[in-house]
Every structure is written in C-alpha cells, then in structure tokens.
XYZ file of C-alpha atoms in Angstrom:
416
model
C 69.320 94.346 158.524
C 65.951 94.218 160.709
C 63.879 96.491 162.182
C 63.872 96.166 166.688
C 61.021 95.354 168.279
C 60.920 98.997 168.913
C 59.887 99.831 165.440
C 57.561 97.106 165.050
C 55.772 98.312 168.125
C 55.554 102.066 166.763
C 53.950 100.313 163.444
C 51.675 98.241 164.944
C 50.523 101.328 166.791
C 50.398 103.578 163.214
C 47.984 100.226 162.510
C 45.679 100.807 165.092
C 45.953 104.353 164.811
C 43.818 104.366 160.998
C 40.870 103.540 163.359
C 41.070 107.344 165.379
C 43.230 109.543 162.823
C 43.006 110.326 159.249
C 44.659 108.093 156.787
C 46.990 111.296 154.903
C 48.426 111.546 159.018
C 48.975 108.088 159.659
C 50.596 107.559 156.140
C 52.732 110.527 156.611
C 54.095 108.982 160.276
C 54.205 105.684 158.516
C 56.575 106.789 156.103
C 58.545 108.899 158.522
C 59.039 105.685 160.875
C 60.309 103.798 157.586
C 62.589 106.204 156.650
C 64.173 106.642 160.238
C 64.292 102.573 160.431
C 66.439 102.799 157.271
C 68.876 105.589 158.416
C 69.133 104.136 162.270
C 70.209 100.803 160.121
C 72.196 102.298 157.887
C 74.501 103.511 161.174
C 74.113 99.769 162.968
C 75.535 98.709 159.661
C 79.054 100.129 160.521
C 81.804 97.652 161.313
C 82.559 97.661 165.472
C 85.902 95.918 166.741
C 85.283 92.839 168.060
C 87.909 91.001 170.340
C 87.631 87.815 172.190
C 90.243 86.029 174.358
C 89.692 82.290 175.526
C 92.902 80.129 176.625
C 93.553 77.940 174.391
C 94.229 75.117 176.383
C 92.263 74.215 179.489
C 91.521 71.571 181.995
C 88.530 69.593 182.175
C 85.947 70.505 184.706
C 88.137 73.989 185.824
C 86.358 77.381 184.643
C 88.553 79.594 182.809
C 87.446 83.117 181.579
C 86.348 84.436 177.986
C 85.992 88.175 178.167
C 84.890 89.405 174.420
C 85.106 93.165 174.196
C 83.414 95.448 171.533
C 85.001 99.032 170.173
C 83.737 101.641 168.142
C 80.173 101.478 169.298
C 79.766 104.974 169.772
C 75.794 106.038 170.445
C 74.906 102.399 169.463
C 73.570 99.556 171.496
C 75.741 95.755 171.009
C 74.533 92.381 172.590
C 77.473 89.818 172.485
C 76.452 86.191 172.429
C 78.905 83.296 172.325
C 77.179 80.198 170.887
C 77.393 77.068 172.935
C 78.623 73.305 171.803
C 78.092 70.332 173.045
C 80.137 69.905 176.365
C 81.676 73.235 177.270
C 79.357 75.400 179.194
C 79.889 79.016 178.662
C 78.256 81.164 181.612
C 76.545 83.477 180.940
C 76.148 82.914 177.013
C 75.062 86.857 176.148
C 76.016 90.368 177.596
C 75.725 94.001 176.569
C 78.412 95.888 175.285
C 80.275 93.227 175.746
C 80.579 89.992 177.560
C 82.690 88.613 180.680
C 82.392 85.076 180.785
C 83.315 81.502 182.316
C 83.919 78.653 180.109
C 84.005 74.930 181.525
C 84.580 71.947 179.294
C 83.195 68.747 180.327
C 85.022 66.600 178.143
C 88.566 66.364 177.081
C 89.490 66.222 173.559
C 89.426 68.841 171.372
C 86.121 71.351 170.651
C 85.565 74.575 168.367
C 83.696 77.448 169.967
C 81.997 79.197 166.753
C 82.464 82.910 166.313
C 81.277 85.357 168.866
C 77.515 86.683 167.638
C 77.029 90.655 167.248
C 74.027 92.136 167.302
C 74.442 96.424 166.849
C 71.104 98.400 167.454
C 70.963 101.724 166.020
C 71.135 105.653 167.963
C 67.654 105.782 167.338
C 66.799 101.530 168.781
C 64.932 101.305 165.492
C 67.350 99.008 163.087
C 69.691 96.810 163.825
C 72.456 94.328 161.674
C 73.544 90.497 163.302
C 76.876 89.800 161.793
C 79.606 87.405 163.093
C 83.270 88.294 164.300
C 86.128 85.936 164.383
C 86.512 82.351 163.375
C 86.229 79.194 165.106
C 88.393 78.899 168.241
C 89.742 75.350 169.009
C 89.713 74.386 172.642
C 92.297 71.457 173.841
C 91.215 70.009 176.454
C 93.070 68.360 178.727
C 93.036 66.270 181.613
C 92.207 67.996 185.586
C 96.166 69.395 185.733
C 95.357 71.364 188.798
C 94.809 68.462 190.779
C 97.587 66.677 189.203
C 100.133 69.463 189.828
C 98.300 69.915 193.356
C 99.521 66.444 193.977
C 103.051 66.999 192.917
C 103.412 69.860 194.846
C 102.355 68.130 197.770
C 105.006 65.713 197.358
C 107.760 67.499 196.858
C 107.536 69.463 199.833
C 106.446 66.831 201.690
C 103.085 66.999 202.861
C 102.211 63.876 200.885
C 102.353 60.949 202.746
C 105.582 58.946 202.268
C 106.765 61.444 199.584
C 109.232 58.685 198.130
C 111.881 61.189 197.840
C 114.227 59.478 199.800
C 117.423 58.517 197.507
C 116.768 54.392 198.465
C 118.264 52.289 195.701
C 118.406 48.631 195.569
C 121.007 46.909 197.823
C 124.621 47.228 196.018
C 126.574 49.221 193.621
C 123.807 51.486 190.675
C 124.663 50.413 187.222
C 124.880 53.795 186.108
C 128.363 55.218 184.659
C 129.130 58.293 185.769
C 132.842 58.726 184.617
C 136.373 57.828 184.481
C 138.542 59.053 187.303
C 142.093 58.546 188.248
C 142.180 55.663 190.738
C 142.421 56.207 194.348
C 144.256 53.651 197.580
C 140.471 52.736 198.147
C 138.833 51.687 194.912
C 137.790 48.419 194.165
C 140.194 46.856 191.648
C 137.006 45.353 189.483
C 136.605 48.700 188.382
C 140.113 49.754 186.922
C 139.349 50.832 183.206
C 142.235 49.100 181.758
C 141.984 50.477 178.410
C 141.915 53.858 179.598
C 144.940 52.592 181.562
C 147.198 52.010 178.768
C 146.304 54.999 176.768
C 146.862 57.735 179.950
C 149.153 55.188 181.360
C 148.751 55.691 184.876
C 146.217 53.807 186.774
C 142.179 54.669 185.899
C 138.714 53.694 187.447
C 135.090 54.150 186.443
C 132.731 55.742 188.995
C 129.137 54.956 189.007
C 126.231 56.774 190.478
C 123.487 54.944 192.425
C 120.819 54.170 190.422
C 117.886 55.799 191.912
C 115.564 57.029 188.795
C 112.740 53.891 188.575
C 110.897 53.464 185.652
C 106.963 54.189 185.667
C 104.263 53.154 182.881
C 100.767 54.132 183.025
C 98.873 51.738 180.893
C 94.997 53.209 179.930
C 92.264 50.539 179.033
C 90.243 52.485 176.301
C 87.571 49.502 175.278
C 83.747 49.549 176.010
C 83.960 49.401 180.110
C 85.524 52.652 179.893
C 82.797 54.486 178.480
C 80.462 53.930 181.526
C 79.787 57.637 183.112
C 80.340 58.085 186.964
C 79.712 60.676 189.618
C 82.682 62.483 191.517
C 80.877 61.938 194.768
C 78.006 59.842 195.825
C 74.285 61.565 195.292
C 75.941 63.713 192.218
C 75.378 63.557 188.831
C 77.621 61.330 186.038
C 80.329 63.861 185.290
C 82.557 62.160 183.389
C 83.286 58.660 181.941
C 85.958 56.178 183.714
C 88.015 56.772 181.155
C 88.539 60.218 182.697
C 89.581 59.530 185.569
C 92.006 57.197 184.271
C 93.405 59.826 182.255
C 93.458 62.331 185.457
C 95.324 59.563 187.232
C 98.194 58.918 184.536
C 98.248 62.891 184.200
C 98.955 62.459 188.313
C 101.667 59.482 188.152
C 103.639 61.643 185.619
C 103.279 65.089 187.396
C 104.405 62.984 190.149
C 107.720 61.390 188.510
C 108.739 64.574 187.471
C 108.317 65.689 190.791
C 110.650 63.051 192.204
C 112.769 62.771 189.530
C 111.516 58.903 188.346
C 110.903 57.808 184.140
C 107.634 58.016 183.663
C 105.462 56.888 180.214
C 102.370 55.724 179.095
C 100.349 53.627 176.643
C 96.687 53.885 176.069
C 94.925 51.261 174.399
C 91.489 48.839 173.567
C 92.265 46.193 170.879
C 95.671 48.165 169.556
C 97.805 50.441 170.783
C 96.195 53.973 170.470
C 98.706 55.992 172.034
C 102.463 55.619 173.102
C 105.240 57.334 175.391
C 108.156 55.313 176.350
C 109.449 56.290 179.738
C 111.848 59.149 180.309
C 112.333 62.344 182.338
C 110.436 65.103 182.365
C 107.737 63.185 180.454
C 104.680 64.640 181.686
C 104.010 67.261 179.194
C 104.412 64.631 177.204
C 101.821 61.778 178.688
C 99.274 64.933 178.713
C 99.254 65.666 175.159
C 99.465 61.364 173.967
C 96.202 61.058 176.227
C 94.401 64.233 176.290
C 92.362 63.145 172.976
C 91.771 59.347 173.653
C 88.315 58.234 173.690
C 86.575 54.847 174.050
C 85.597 52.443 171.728
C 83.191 49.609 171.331
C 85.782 46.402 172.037
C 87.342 44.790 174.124
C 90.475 45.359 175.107
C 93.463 43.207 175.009
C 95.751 43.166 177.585
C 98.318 41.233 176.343
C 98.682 42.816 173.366
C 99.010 46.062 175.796
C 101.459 43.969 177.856
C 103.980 43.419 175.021
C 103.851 47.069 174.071
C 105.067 48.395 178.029
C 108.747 48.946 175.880
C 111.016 48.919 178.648
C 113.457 46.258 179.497
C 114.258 47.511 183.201
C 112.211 46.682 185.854
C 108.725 49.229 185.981
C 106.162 49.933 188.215
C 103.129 49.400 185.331
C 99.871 50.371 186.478
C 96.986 49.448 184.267
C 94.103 51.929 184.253
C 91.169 49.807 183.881
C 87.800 48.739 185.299
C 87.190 45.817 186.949
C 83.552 44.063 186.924
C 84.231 40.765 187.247
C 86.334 38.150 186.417
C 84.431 36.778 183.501
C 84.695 40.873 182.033
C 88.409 40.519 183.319
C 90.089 37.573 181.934
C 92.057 39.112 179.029
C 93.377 40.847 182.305
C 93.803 37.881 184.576
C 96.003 35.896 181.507
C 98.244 38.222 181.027
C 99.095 39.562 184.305
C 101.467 36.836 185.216
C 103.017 36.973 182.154
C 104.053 41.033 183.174
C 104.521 40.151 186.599
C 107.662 38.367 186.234
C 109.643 41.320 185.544
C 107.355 44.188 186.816
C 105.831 45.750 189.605
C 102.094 45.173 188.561
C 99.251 47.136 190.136
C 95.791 47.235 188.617
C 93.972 50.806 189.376
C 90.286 50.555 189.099
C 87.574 53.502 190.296
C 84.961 52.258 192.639
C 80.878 52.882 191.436
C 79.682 55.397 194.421
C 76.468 54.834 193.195
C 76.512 50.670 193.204
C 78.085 51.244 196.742
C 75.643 53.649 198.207
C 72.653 51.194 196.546
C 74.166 48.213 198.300
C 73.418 49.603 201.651
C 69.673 49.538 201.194
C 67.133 47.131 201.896
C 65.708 46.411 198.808
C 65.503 44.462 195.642
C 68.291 47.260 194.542
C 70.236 46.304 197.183
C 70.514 43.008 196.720
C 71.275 43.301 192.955
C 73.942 45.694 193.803
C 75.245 43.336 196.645
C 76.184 40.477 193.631
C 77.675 43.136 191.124
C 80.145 43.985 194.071
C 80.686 40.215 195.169
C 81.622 39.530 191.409
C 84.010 42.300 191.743
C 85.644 41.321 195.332
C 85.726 37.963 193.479
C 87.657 39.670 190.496
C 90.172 41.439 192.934
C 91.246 38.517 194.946
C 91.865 36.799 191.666
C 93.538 39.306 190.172
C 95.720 39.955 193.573
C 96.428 36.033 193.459
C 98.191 36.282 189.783
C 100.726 38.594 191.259
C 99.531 42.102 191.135
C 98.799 44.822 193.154
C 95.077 46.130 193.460
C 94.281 49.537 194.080
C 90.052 50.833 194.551
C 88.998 54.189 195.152
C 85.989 56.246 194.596
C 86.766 59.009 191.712
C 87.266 61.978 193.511
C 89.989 60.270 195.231
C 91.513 57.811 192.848
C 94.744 59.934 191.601
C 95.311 60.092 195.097
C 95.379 56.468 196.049
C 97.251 55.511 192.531
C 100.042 57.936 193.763
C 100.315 56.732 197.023
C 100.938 52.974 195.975
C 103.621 54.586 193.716
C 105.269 56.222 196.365
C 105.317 53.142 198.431
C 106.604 50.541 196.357
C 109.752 53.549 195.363
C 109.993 53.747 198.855
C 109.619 50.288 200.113
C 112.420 49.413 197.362
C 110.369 47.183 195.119
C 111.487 48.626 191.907
C-alpha cells in the first residue's frame, strides 16, 4: 500500500496551511485525509483479474501482439505495465485499464517476459496497492519463418525463378523399389524377381520409381566469426549477428525442400557438433527447432570435423553457412572442402558486410582499408571456388534468397 501523489499533494497543502488556519482545523483535515487514504486503500487492495496473452512462439524481428486485460476494476483506476528484457521490445510498455501491445524479439533463443505489473488506485485516487499477476512467460524464438515460408510459397507456385519442381532425375532407371508386379511382354528381363517367381509361380517383376527426392544438408558455422553483428541494409543499424542469417537461410533451404518434396537436414557446429538433423521429408519443423537456440562461441570452428558428421551416404547438396574473411581465417575450410567434394555438391554461403562495401567506395584512408579486407576475401573465394565448391555472396537482406536459388539450380540442372 501507498498513498498517490494525490494525497501527498492534499498533505503538503494541510502543511502549508498551519501558516493561515488554526492548528485544531488543520489537524482535524489532517486526520480526515489519513483516514480516507486508508479506506480508498483498503478498496485498491481487492484482487482484479488479470489476463495476458503473448504467442508463445514467435519469429525474430516480426511484431506479434500482447493484449493484457484487467476485470473487476469497478470505480477503480489500473495502470498495466509489462517489464522489458533484454532483446524483446515490448511497445508501448504501460497502458490504463489495460494494455494492447506489440512485442518484437531481436534475438532468437529462448527469453522470459516477467509477470505483468498492476498498479490499482483507489475510488477516491488517494491509495493505491502494486502487486504482480502471472508468472514468467517463456518466449521461443525462432528464426524469420515468414520470409522462409514466403519463399516456399513462391516456389511452389512458381513465381520463384527456376522453381526446381520439374521431376528431372539422373539419366537411367531410379533405384527406388516401388513393388512387385506380375510381368508384362515389355519388361526388361533383369528385373524378373525370381524368388517371387517360384513361390506365385507365374512370372514376376519389380517396378521402380524414378528417383527424384535429392538430399539437402545445411551445415551452420557457430565459432567466433559468427558473432560479428550486421545491418539488413546498408546505412542501418547492426540488427542481428551472421549467425542469424545463417539460421534464416537453413530455416529457407528446408521450407524450401518441403516445398518441392527434396530430404532436407542440418548440422550446426564450432569445434563439435552442437546440433544434428539427418535428412528426411518434411524436416523443416524439425531444422527450426535443432537451430532456433544455437549461439556462438569463442573458437574456431572445424570443418572437417563438421564434414565427417554430414551422415548421409547418397550424394547431397551441403551448403556450409559460414563467413568468409580470408583465406588465412578460412583454411580449416579450404582443407576439408575437397575432401566433401568428392561425393557432394559443395557450396559455401557467406553474407556480404554492406557496411565494408559501402566504405570501400570512398576516398579515404577508410576506403582503402576496406579495399584490402575485400581483396583478402575475393582472394578467399577464388580459392575456395578452385577446391571444388560452389560460392554463393549476398548482402543479408537477400541471402536466403540467393542460397535458394543455387539450390534450385543445381536440382534443376541435374547435379545431384
């Protein structure tokens, strides 16, 4: 309990008012305001309903509303106020009588919003009681699915470019049994199941299906490089790490091999394996919820030891989420490429820096420091591009894009 700054006003007036009035008056009001502070508390005291709704699962960087409503209030005043943590914005953080909110989290992982704050003035505005309603909400965060599904939609009716739907196998007969039939004037004899044969005893055949599913690994670097923060666009602010937008582009490759019916999995890593999906339909809720919490760490990563982990046997498209400074930050990358190469489709995915880019173009001593970071890199590229793999470089806010797009065209093109 507390007395409002109303009643502290109306004392600090009886104060002031010994100086013009007679003491037997002013201790008469003064007792009268003390005894209506007490009774105007003793009705704020009474419980109010207190209801809050927040998702609770969003994506990071999209607003999603938290409405907190308040019963019971009767004749009494309530202010609502929803604490803030680190990383989610809640706008706006107070209301009256209630509170109709958006709530934006700038990181993914997972964050606790602490209970909702209620402060209930009295009829009379002269006491008032704080209290708190509700525990601790947990927020997962996840990666930016709108964009990701946004992308899937687009290729599955088309609009993408080169949606890879097209049912383009390898050149020959799939691998995949289908089933045993009775054998017709026009099978090929290599195919009679002969033990079937004796058992039904009339001729049998096995039928295969094309093989057109392709297997798809998103591999996430984790270490130290991923930590450093970048803009969405040039001129903006650091909104998230390069680790993000790795995450938003596996999130992407996955939305998009469900879309198009492909195997999709994922393995994020540093200096051990941190998370782990083997490939397999449907997998994209899946991918989500193994990356969703990963953050970086302090080391280096090693590749090879990422390498090893992919898990599948059939030829992939992997596609190593990383960042690429230059080659003396990229060996453990360089070695082992090859060494996946052999088997797989290898393409190295690496955000561009807007803001080294846009300094580059200057005149001055910036410029020219800028200029060598992003020779070291070209430098990095063409080495990288000379072991065997694939390259891919695109600013942030179009990187899940570009990742997808060499997808599509190496389904498309055949090369898995």
């Amino acid at each position: 309990m507390s007395p409002s700054p109303r009643a502290v006003a109306l004392a600090v007036v009886l104060a002031l008012g010994l100086l013009v009035a007679d003491w037997p008056v002013i201790v008469v009001l003064a007792v009268a305001l003390a005894t209506a502070t007490v009774v105007d508390a003793r009705a704020a005291r009474r419980p109010v309903t207190v209801s809050r709704q927040v998702p609770g699962r969003l994506a990071r960087g999209v607003p999603a509303a938290l409405t907190v409503t308040v019963g019971d209030a009767g004749a009494r005043r309530v202010e609502v106020r929803q604490p803030r943590v680190p990383d989610v914005d809640v706008e706006p953080g107070t209301g009256a009588g209630g509170l109709e909110a958006t709530v934006v989290a700038r990181r993914r992982g997972h964050h606790e919003l602490p209970p909702v704050a209620v402060r209930v003035t009295g009829p009379l505005g002269l006491g008032r009681w704080d209290r708190e309603h509700g525990g601790r909400h947990v927020l997962e965060v996840h990666p930016d699915l709108p964009a990701a599904r946004r992308l899937a939609t687009a290729v599955r009716q088309a609009r993408f470019r080169d949606p890879g739907l097209r049912r383009r196998g390898a050149i020959g007969l799939g691998t995949d049994f289908d089933q045993v039939r009775e054998h017709q004037p026009d099978d090929d004899i290599r195919h009679v199941n002969w033990a079937v044969t004796v058992r039904q005893g009339r001729l049998m055949t096995n039928q295969y299906r094309e093989d057109t599913e392709r297997d798809v690994v998103a591999l996430v670097d984790c270490g130290r490089l991923m930590a450093a923060p970048v803009p969405g666009r040039p001129g903006g602010s650091p909104d998230r790490t390069r680790l993000d937008v790795a995450v938003d582009a596996a999130a992407a490759l996955a939305a998009v091999a469900d879309a198009v019916g492909d195997r999709c999995g994922a393995l994020a890593y540093d200096d051990e394996v941190r998370a782990r999906v083997l490939p397999r339909r449907s997998s994209g809720d899946d991918v989500v919820r193994a990356l969703h919490a990963v953050e970086p760490r302090p080391v280096d990563s090693d590749a090879e030891r990422a390498f090893r982990a992919v898990g599948t046997t059939k030829r992939a498209l992997v596609v190593v989420l990383t960042d690429v400074v230059d080659a003396a930050a990229a060996r453990a990358l360089l070695d082992a490429v090859p060494v996946l190469a052999r088997r797989h489709v290898v393409v190295v995915a690496s955000c561009t820096d807007v803001e080294v880019e846009a300094a580059a173009a200057g005149d001055d001593e910036r410029a020219l420091v800028a200029a060598r970071v992003l020779a070291g890199r070209d430098r990095a590229v063409a080495e990288i591009r000379r072991r065997g793999a694939i390259v891919v470089e695109a600013p942030p806010d179009r990187f899940s894009a570009a990742v997808v797009a060499v997808y599509l065209d190496a389904k498309s093109a055949a090369r898995l």
